[in-house]
Structures are given as structure tokens and as C-alpha cells.
Amino acid sequence: MSLLSSLGFGMMRLPLKKGQSTSADLTNFDYKQLNQMVDEFLAAGYTYFDTSFVYHNGQSEAATRRAVVERHPRNSFTVATKFPTFNLVPEEKIEQVFQSQLSNLGVEYIDYYLLHNIQTVYYDGYDGNGGIVKETNLFEHAKNWKETGKIRHLGISFHSSAKLLDRVLAEHPEIEFVQIALNPIDWDSELVQAEPCYDVIRKHGRKIIIMEAVKGGGLAKLPTEAEKILKSVHPDWSIASWSLRFCLGFEGVITVLSGMSTLEQMRDNIKTATNVSGKVAVLTDEERKALAQAMSIYRESAPIKQSEINNYKGLLYHGVPVTAILQAYSICQLQPNPGFSDDNNYLKNAIAEAAHVDFKQGLEKQKVVTADGKDITEMVEKAVAWLTEHSF
């Protein structure tokens, strides 16, 4: 077995100056702390920095330039960024956006370039006949950037079903890697589908980048009972490090991204990644059992407990399993920022794939009744309404 236990620096939740936490302040970076984080990250032997055209109100690429590119030799780091597929950029402006990214980053080439957020709606459209990706020939542009040396490796970030991913990889052999949400909760999430997506990528022989390793910080703090279980096994491990260790144990992974906001988080992640580097078994059987117990408690702490959700297996709402809808809604409520959880991005694609419907245009009324006659329509519609409001 070969493992590449590597840590990536996600430039999505960068440190801000004290008191600067609202969306309007997301560009007031604490460069003193950020620069130190970058320096310690590189000194520890890690090199991968992941940014995007849209992170931090569109200023993350520039912050990456200032903290990384302008302060370190080009051959000492690897930079990744993404084309904003969801901005619905018309084809005549695609080249302009890409050139602006090179300028923002201050580089002549990008090591890892991703088409950001490939999903059912953007790939197939709501009617299944083609979305913005196909309409603008986006993959053709990306292949040209690679052929001309402006990008070294081409990939996608993905937020949809394993079924769609299988087709996308079959239709686009130029895709070298796929970035997916993967962590101990998303691994068996019905909507995020981390396990089947991972299996599809491996089947096609492509590489993987793991994002949301600690689920946007949502797995850094667990219910007291869950934390007690983990601390009883390893009192010296941080709670967040359990999820990171889980992710570092997969084959075919280029890097595991963590959006680190403080120097303390950086140091804890470096400690974790360095300690497991080169180990064949990142988590022992005992540790996996403890983590599974903790995640079960975590799911039971949600507004709708997983044990209750299990009672609704087989029920559908506009072609989507009711269990998937309720599970996604409930897990979102446990996140530090529920409205920005990765789960929010999946229901619109599931409904588009199953029923070719845009849920933002409103869904026809569908009653949801269990086999024993319990009407749970109101609960399902509440979850759908919330996920609709917070989709992006």
C-alpha cells in the first residue's frame, strides 16, 4: 500500500484582523499571522496552497500572492486556484477571467487548476440537455491553457452525485484529479456521497484532493459524550486531528486541504500530518471504532436524529430520498456556519438529476406519508425550504 499523507493549506478561511468577522470585513487580512503561518507551513515541508477566484470576497488570490508568491521562490510552493463556473461567465469573457487570475496570483503558470463546482445544474442543466459548462466550451478553454503551459494540471471540484461524476470522468479524459468533500461524516452522507465518489475516481484512475477534511470546522468540536470517547483513547489528540487523520489514510490522494484560520490550527494540523506521514495504517481498528462511535453520537445530536431519519427509508420527495434530505438539513444545523455548509450545495442537483426541476422556482406539493400513516410532509418541506434558501 502506498500513501501520500500530505497537508494542503486552504486559503478560504484566512486570519482576519481582530474583530473583523462579518462578510463585509473578509478582506481585512491579518498578514502578520498569515505570513507566519505560510512560513511555518513551508518550513515543515508542505507546499500546496489552494485558493479560488471567489474566496474572501474575491481577494484570496491576491492574498495568496502577497503572503506566498511575493515572499518565496516560485519553485518552493504549489498553487491551485479555480475557475468560477457558478458565476455563469459568458464564453467571450472566459479568457479575461483566467488572465485576471494569473495577474491576481502574480504567476506565469498555475500548478493545479480546477473548474470550480462541477455539478448537475452546471454540467447538464435542469433539463439534462446541457448547462453553462457545455454552453461555453469551458473544458476546451482549460485544455488550451494546459497545452500552452499556463496550467500544469487540470482538474475539477465536484459537488454532485457519484453517478454524474462517473459520466463526467468518462467524457473528459483530460481531467487529472477531482477535489471532493470527504470526512468522517460526509463519507456516508446520502447527498454528499463521499465514499461512492471516491470509488468512482479510483475506478477511473484519477487522483483525488480532499476538501472539507474537518467539515469547515464542524468536526473540531463534538458533543461532550463524543469527545469523551475520543479523549479516552488519545487524551493528547485534538478533536479536529481525528478527522484529519481519517482523511490522510486514503490512497490516490494528492493532498488533504484544511482551511486554517489561526497559527494554532496550523501547528496542530502540521503535527498531525507529520506524525502520520509514511504510516500504512493511519488509524488503528480501535481508533476507527472510537471515531465511528463519536460520529454516531454527533448525528444523534442533530435536530432530527439519525435514528429517526432511518425510519423513513424508501420514501421519496421529487425523486430524492427523504432520508438524504433530512440528513443534510440536520447536519447543516450542527456546523459553525450552517448557511455555508458543503451539504447545502447538493439538494438542487439531486432534484435536477431526479426530476429535471429547478427547486428555486418552487416545487409542486407532494405529500410524504410513512407506511404506518404518519404524515411528515411538513418536516420534509421545512428541510427543503431551508436547503433551498441556503444553496449556492
C-alpha positions as a printed NumPy array, in Angstrom:
array([[  0.   ,   0.   ,   0.   ],
       [  1.285,   3.444,  -0.878],
       [  0.182,   6.561,   0.927],
       [  0.828,  10.22 ,   0.301],
       [ -0.012,  11.803,   3.613],
       [  0.193,  15.435,   2.602],
       [ -1.383,  18.549,   4.049],
       [ -2.719,  21.388,   1.909],
       [ -3.299,  24.975,   3.04 ],
       [ -6.842,  26.049,   2.15 ],
       [ -6.907,  29.822,   1.6  ],
       [-10.646,  30.075,   2.193],
       [-10.743,  30.949,   5.899],
       [ -7.692,  33.158,   6.32 ],
       [ -6.937,  35.012,   9.571],
       [ -8.539,  38.428,   9.806],
       [ -7.612,  41.378,  11.969],
       [ -9.139,  41.266,  15.421],
       [-12.864,  41.895,  15.398],
       [-13.133,  41.542,  11.632],
       [-15.564,  38.68 ,  11.127],
       [-18.547,  39.905,   9.137],
       [-18.845,  39.266,   5.419],
       [-18.027,  42.909,   4.711],
       [-14.706,  42.551,   6.55 ],
       [-13.49 ,  39.355,   4.893],
       [-10.683,  41.155,   3.06 ],
       [ -9.055,  42.76 ,   6.105],
       [ -6.39 ,  40.084,   6.416],
       [ -4.062,  39.692,   9.373],
       [ -0.928,  39.447,   7.257],
       [  1.407,  39.251,  10.236],
       [ -0.219,  35.999,  11.328],
       [ -0.834,  34.759,   7.79 ],
       [  2.789,  35.27 ,   6.769],
       [  3.975,  33.341,   9.803],
       [  1.536,  30.539,   9.014],
       [  2.802,  30.347,   5.434],
       [  6.432,  30.315,   6.579],
       [  5.882,  27.538,   9.13 ],
       [  3.841,  25.517,   6.638],
       [  6.647,  25.618,   4.069],
       [  9.326,  25.009,   6.714],
       [  7.517,  21.823,   7.715],
       [  7.878,  20.532,   4.157],
       [  4.365,  21.204,   2.847],
       [  3.868,  23.181,  -0.345],
       [  0.245,  23.118,  -1.583],
       [ -1.822,  26.339,  -1.369],
       [ -5.452,  26.205,  -2.521],
       [ -7.301,  29.387,  -3.397],
       [-10.137,  30.496,  -5.693],
       [-11.403,  33.411,  -7.756],
       [-14.233,  33.945,  -5.248],
       [-12.859,  33.2  ,  -1.764],
       [-12.79 ,  36.106,   0.701],
       [-14.974,  38.3  ,  -1.489],
       [-12.663,  37.733,  -4.432],
       [ -9.444,  38.696,  -2.627],
       [ -7.988,  35.315,  -1.665],
       [ -5.872,  35.03 ,  -4.817],
       [ -4.339,  38.453,  -4.141],
       [ -3.723,  37.495,  -0.513],
       [ -2.008,  34.324,  -1.711],
       [  0.202,  36.429,  -3.971],
       [  1.175,  38.744,  -1.133],
       [  1.738,  36.071,   1.531],
       [  3.223,  33.307,  -0.629],
       [  4.214,  34.281,  -4.166],
       [  5.925,  37.589,  -3.345],
       [  7.761,  36.154,  -0.344],
       [  9.015,  32.762,  -1.502],
       [ 10.797,  31.313,  -4.567],
       [  8.387,  30.01 ,  -7.214],
       [  9.838,  26.502,  -7.05 ],
       [  9.211,  26.256,  -3.293],
       [  5.406,  26.149,  -3.43 ],
       [  2.482,  24.747,  -5.406],
       [ -0.526,  26.95 ,  -6.097],
       [ -4.024,  25.857,  -7.018],
       [ -6.979,  28.006,  -7.998],
       [-10.358,  27.57 ,  -9.659],
       [-12.465,  28.96 , -12.483],
       [-15.784,  30.348, -11.117],
       [-18.195,  28.087, -13.023],
       [-21.114,  29.251, -10.872],
       [-20.61 ,  32.877, -11.942],
       [-22.09 ,  31.844, -15.306],
       [-19.333,  33.623, -17.199],
       [-20.213,  34.008, -20.93 ],
       [-17.711,  32.39 , -23.26 ],
       [-16.401,  35.684, -24.589],
       [-15.208,  36.61 , -21.068],
       [-13.673,  33.274, -20.036],
       [-10.166,  34.183, -21.194],
       [-10.391,  37.53 , -19.42 ],
       [-11.268,  35.844, -16.116],
       [ -8.401,  33.379, -16.442],
       [ -5.865,  36.075, -17.269],
       [ -7.044,  38.066, -14.252],
       [ -6.328,  35.025, -12.067],
       [ -2.75 ,  34.834, -13.305],
       [ -2.435,  38.531, -12.524],
       [ -4.077,  38.21 ,  -9.11 ],
       [ -1.651,  35.466,  -8.163],
       [  1.368,  37.105,  -9.774],
       [  2.411,  33.881, -11.522],
       [  3.086,  32.842, -15.102],
       [  1.511,  29.439, -14.614],
       [ -0.811,  27.695, -12.153],
       [  0.226,  24.279, -10.859],
       [ -3.254,  22.849, -10.262],
       [ -6.22 ,  24.448, -11.991],
       [ -9.785,  23.39 , -11.272],
       [-13.143,  24.066, -12.849],
       [-14.934,  25.063,  -9.68 ],
       [-18.083,  23.286,  -8.568],
       [-18.916,  20.908, -11.385],
       [-22.429,  19.645, -10.635],
       [-25.631,  18.536, -12.337],
       [-27.079,  22.02 , -12.806],
       [-23.929,  23.48 , -14.395],
       [-22.983,  20.38 , -16.387],
       [-26.36 ,  19.075, -17.623],
       [-28.71 ,  21.972, -16.864],
       [-32.085,  21.416, -15.29 ],
       [-33.443,  19.772, -18.426],
       [-30.5  ,  17.441, -18.866],
       [-29.581,  18.947, -22.242],
       [-26.515,  20.88 , -21.148],
       [-25.569,  23.597, -18.686],
       [-23.134,  26.51 , -18.638],
       [-20.078,  24.229, -18.758],
       [-21.062,  22.813, -22.145],
       [-22.581,  26.029, -23.482],
       [-19.314,  27.924, -23.016],
       [-16.953,  25.097, -24.055],
       [-15.222,  25.531, -20.724],
       [-13.255,  22.291, -20.895],
       [-11.903,  23.269, -24.317],
       [-10.586,  26.539, -22.912],
       [ -8.992,  24.717, -19.982],
       [ -7.305,  22.19 , -22.267],
       [ -5.844,  25.063, -24.28 ],
       [ -4.428,  26.664, -21.115],
       [ -2.695,  23.408, -20.312],
       [ -1.386,  22.946, -23.856],
       [  0.108,  26.445, -23.769],
       [  1.769,  25.89 , -20.389],
       [ -0.386,  28.263, -18.375],
       [ -1.567,  25.442, -16.145],
       [  0.326,  22.276, -15.253],
       [ -2.507,  20.009, -14.085],
       [ -6.237,  20.192, -14.871],
       [ -8.984,  19.035, -12.54 ],
       [-12.43 ,  19.786, -11.152],
       [-14.021,  20.346,  -7.787],
       [-17.188,  18.326,  -7.54 ],
       [-20.49 ,  18.733,  -5.662],
       [-22.964,  16.23 ,  -7.031],
       [-23.78 ,  12.529,  -7.354],
       [-21.338,   9.7  ,  -7.944],
       [-23.478,   8.763, -10.96 ],
       [-22.796,  12.121, -12.619],
       [-19.124,  12.014, -11.657],
       [-18.748,   8.645, -13.358],
       [-20.096,  10.137, -16.583],
       [-18.053,  13.354, -16.364],
       [-14.805,  11.409, -15.963],
       [-15.723,   9.12 , -18.849],
       [-16.478,  12.097, -21.094],
       [-13.371,  14.094, -20.093],
       [-10.167,  12.063, -20.014],
       [ -8.276,  15.349, -19.696],
       [ -9.357,  15.577, -16.038],
       [ -6.339,  14.514, -13.985],
       [ -7.782,  14.916, -10.493],
       [-11.03 ,  15.581,  -8.661],
       [-11.495,  17.592,  -5.469],
       [-14.292,  16.217,  -3.268],
       [-15.673,  16.822,   0.21 ],
       [-14.572,  13.913,   2.383],
       [-14.547,  13.5  ,   6.151],
       [-15.974,  11.057,   8.73 ],
       [-19.494,  12.492,   8.344],
       [-19.589,  13.091,   4.583],
       [-18.137,   9.611,   3.979],
       [-21.584,   8.039,   4.46 ],
       [-23.713,  11.097,   3.71 ],
       [-26.542,  10.258,   1.309],
       [-26.248,  13.553,  -0.582],
       [-22.516,  14.278,  -0.412],
       [-21.729,  10.647,  -1.277],
       [-18.041,  10.853,  -0.401],
       [-17.482,   7.09 ,  -0.404],
       [-19.071,   6.341,  -3.812],
       [-17.442,   9.45 ,  -5.322],
       [-14.057,   8.322,  -4.026],
       [-14.648,   4.866,  -5.505],
       [-15.603,   6.346,  -8.889],
       [-12.458,   8.468,  -9.044],
       [-10.267,   5.491,  -8.188],
       [-12.078,   3.359, -10.791],
       [-11.153,   5.902, -13.459],
       [ -7.557,   6.039, -12.259],
       [ -7.612,   9.763, -11.429],
       [ -6.063,  11.454,  -8.396],
       [ -8.004,  12.979,  -5.511],
       [ -7.819,  16.157,  -3.477],
       [ -9.786,  16.095,  -0.254],
       [-11.571,  19.251,   0.883],
       [-13.696,  19.842,   3.986],
       [-11.473,  17.463,   5.944],
       [-12.792,  18.883,   9.222],
       [-16.088,  19.927,   7.601],
       [-15.423,  23.656,   7.762],
       [-14.538,  23.361,  11.452],
       [-17.763,  21.498,  12.197],
       [-15.848,  18.423,  13.361],
       [-13.394,  20.351,  15.533],
       [-15.871,  20.344,  18.393],
       [-18.242,  17.465,  19.158],
       [-20.89 ,  16.707,  21.807],
       [-19.317,  16.129,  25.219],
       [-20.061,  12.401,  25.204],
       [-18.439,  12.009,  21.788],
       [-15.328,  13.922,  22.827],
       [-15.007,  11.769,  25.954],
       [-14.842,   8.644,  23.784],
       [-12.055,  10.086,  21.633],
       [-10.14 ,  11.531,  24.594],
       [-10.284,   8.168,  26.372],
       [ -8.301,   6.678,  23.502],
       [ -5.901,   9.601,  22.907],
       [ -6.045,  12.362,  25.524],
       [ -3.317,  14.276,  23.674],
       [ -5.027,  14.406,  20.259],
       [ -7.134,  17.424,  19.351],
       [-10.688,  16.633,  18.257],
       [-10.015,  18.103,  14.796],
       [ -6.987,  15.849,  14.334],
       [ -9.2  ,  12.74 ,  14.315],
       [-10.942,  13.87 ,  11.127],
       [ -7.66 ,  14.895,   9.539],
       [ -6.129,  11.502,  10.337],
       [ -9.188,   9.812,   8.828],
       [ -8.62 ,  11.71 ,   5.571],
       [ -4.871,  11.143,   5.458],
       [ -5.441,   7.41 ,   5.263],
       [ -6.739,   7.218,   1.692],
       [ -4.791,   6.089,  -1.357],
       [ -4.515,   8.152,  -4.523],
       [ -4.721,  11.458,  -2.659],
       [ -2.591,  14.394,  -3.783],
       [ -3.301,  16.421,  -0.671],
       [ -5.781,  16.885,   2.16 ],
       [ -6.927,  20.512,   2.427],
       [ -7.617,  22.261,   5.672],
       [ -8.877,  25.827,   5.876],
       [ -6.688,  27.103,   8.689],
       [ -7.574,  30.419,  10.301],
       [ -5.024,  30.627,  13.115],
       [ -1.422,  29.76 ,  13.795],
       [ -2.582,  27.301,  16.462],
       [ -4.737,  25.415,  13.945],
       [ -1.825,  25.378,  11.519],
       [  0.558,  23.928,  14.08 ],
       [ -1.921,  21.268,  15.201],
       [ -2.52 ,  20.169,  11.595],
       [  1.203,  20.09 ,  10.83 ],
       [  1.799,  18.   ,  13.951],
       [ -0.939,  15.561,  12.92 ],
       [  0.125,  15.247,   9.285],
       [  3.807,  14.894,  10.178],
       [  3.123,  12.201,  12.78 ],
       [  1.171,  10.018,  10.341],
       [  3.397,  10.562,   7.309],
       [  4.581,   7.276,   5.875],
       [  2.395,   5.085,   8.073],
       [  0.402,   2.41 ,   6.3  ],
       [ -2.318,   2.362,   8.979],
       [ -3.146,   5.966,   9.854],
       [ -5.926,   4.865,  12.215],
       [ -5.918,   1.556,  14.067],
       [ -9.026,  -0.608,  14.374],
       [ -9.532,   0.655,  17.917],
       [ -9.265,   4.263,  16.786],
       [-11.68 ,   3.727,  13.884],
       [-14.199,   2.169,  16.239],
       [-13.942,   5.131,  18.615],
       [-14.328,   7.593,  15.745],
       [-17.394,   5.75 ,  14.423],
       [-18.984,   5.877,  17.888],
       [-18.26 ,   9.607,  18.131],
       [-19.79 ,  10.27 ,  14.718],
       [-22.904,   8.296,  15.684],
       [-23.327,  10.491,  18.75 ],
       [-22.743,  13.546,  16.562],
       [-25.561,  12.538,  14.204],
       [-27.847,  11.879,  17.157],
       [-27.222,  15.416,  18.439],
       [-28.766,  16.922,  15.284],
       [-32.258,  18.498,  15.264],
       [-33.565,  15.371,  13.542],
       [-31.705,  12.382,  14.94 ],
       [-30.282,   9.82 ,  12.528],
       [-32.178,   7.078,  14.399],
       [-35.433,   8.866,  13.487],
       [-34.335,   9.518,   9.901],
       [-33.696,   5.796,   9.443],
       [-37.434,   5.205,   9.885],
       [-38.127,   6.99 ,   6.592],
       [-36.065,   4.795,   4.271],
       [-37.71 ,   4.236,   0.901],
       [-39.681,   7.488,   0.905],
       [-39.033,   9.947,  -1.927],
       [-39.63 ,  13.659,  -2.406],
       [-39.415,  14.723,  -6.055],
       [-37.352,  11.627,  -6.705],
       [-34.854,  12.258,  -3.888],
       [-34.697,  10.018,  -0.786],
       [-36.356,  11.736,   2.163],
       [-33.614,  10.333,   4.384],
       [-30.996,  12.217,   2.329],
       [-32.889,  15.499,   2.609],
       [-33.44 ,  15.262,   6.364],
       [-29.887,  14.12 ,   6.993],
       [-28.382,  17.016,   5.047],
       [-30.62 ,  19.573,   6.73 ],
       [-29.841,  18.247,  10.212],
       [-26.078,  18.076,   9.747],
       [-26.047,  21.644,   8.417],
       [-27.541,  22.861,  11.687],
       [-24.546,  21.485,  13.597],
       [-21.983,  23.463,  11.593],
       [-20.328,  26.699,  12.807],
       [-21.897,  28.466,   9.835],
       [-24.983,  26.398,   8.867],
       [-25.698,  28.514,   5.805],
       [-22.288,  27.723,   4.334],
       [-22.046,  24.011,   4.979],
       [-20.978,  21.907,   1.999],
       [-24.258,  19.938,   2.238],
       [-26.233,  22.99 ,   1.073],
       [-24.969,  22.618,  -2.451],
       [-26.275,  19.132,  -3.174],
       [-30.093,  19.046,  -2.971],
       [-30.687,  21.252,  -6.014],
       [-28.526,  18.858,  -8.04 ],
       [-30.247,  15.768,  -6.666],
       [-33.674,  17.154,  -7.607],
       [-32.432,  18.344, -11.007],
       [-30.996,  14.903, -11.709],
       [-34.067,  13.   , -10.495],
       [-36.894,  15.25 , -11.688],
       [-35.336,  17.895, -14.012],
       [-36.755,  20.624, -11.797],
       [-35.258,  23.896, -10.559],
       [-36.221,  23.892,  -6.903],
       [-35.72 ,  27.643,  -6.642],
       [-38.722,  28.053,  -8.952],
       [-40.858,  26.25 ,  -6.399],
       [-41.786,  22.602,  -6.136],
       [-45.198,  21.071,  -6.572],
       [-46.802,  19.9  ,  -3.369],
       [-46.009,  16.269,  -2.611],
       [-47.312,  14.552,   0.487],
       [-44.849,  12.348,   2.324],
       [-46.526,   9.667,   4.405],
       [-44.868,   6.699,   6.088],
       [-46.086,   3.111,   5.783],
       [-47.809,   3.383,   9.158],
       [-49.675,   6.527,   8.091],
       [-47.503,   9.223,   9.695],
       [-47.568,  12.431,   7.64 ],
       [-44.094,  14.006,   7.65 ],
       [-44.711,  16.405,   4.746],
       [-44.279,  19.498,   6.907],
       [-40.928,  18.304,   8.28 ],
       [-39.625,  17.473,   4.805],
       [-40.809,  20.757,   3.308],
       [-39.166,  22.699,   6.137],
       [-35.861,  20.978,   5.399],
       [-36.219,  21.534,   1.639],
       [-37.094,  25.215,   2.13 ],
       [-34.037,  25.768,   4.307],
       [-31.685,  23.947,   1.917],
       [-33.196,  25.877,  -0.998],
       [-32.656,  29.212,   0.726],
       [-29.036,  28.4  ,   1.536],
       [-27.974,  26.738,  -1.702],
       [-25.193,  28.381,  -3.656]])
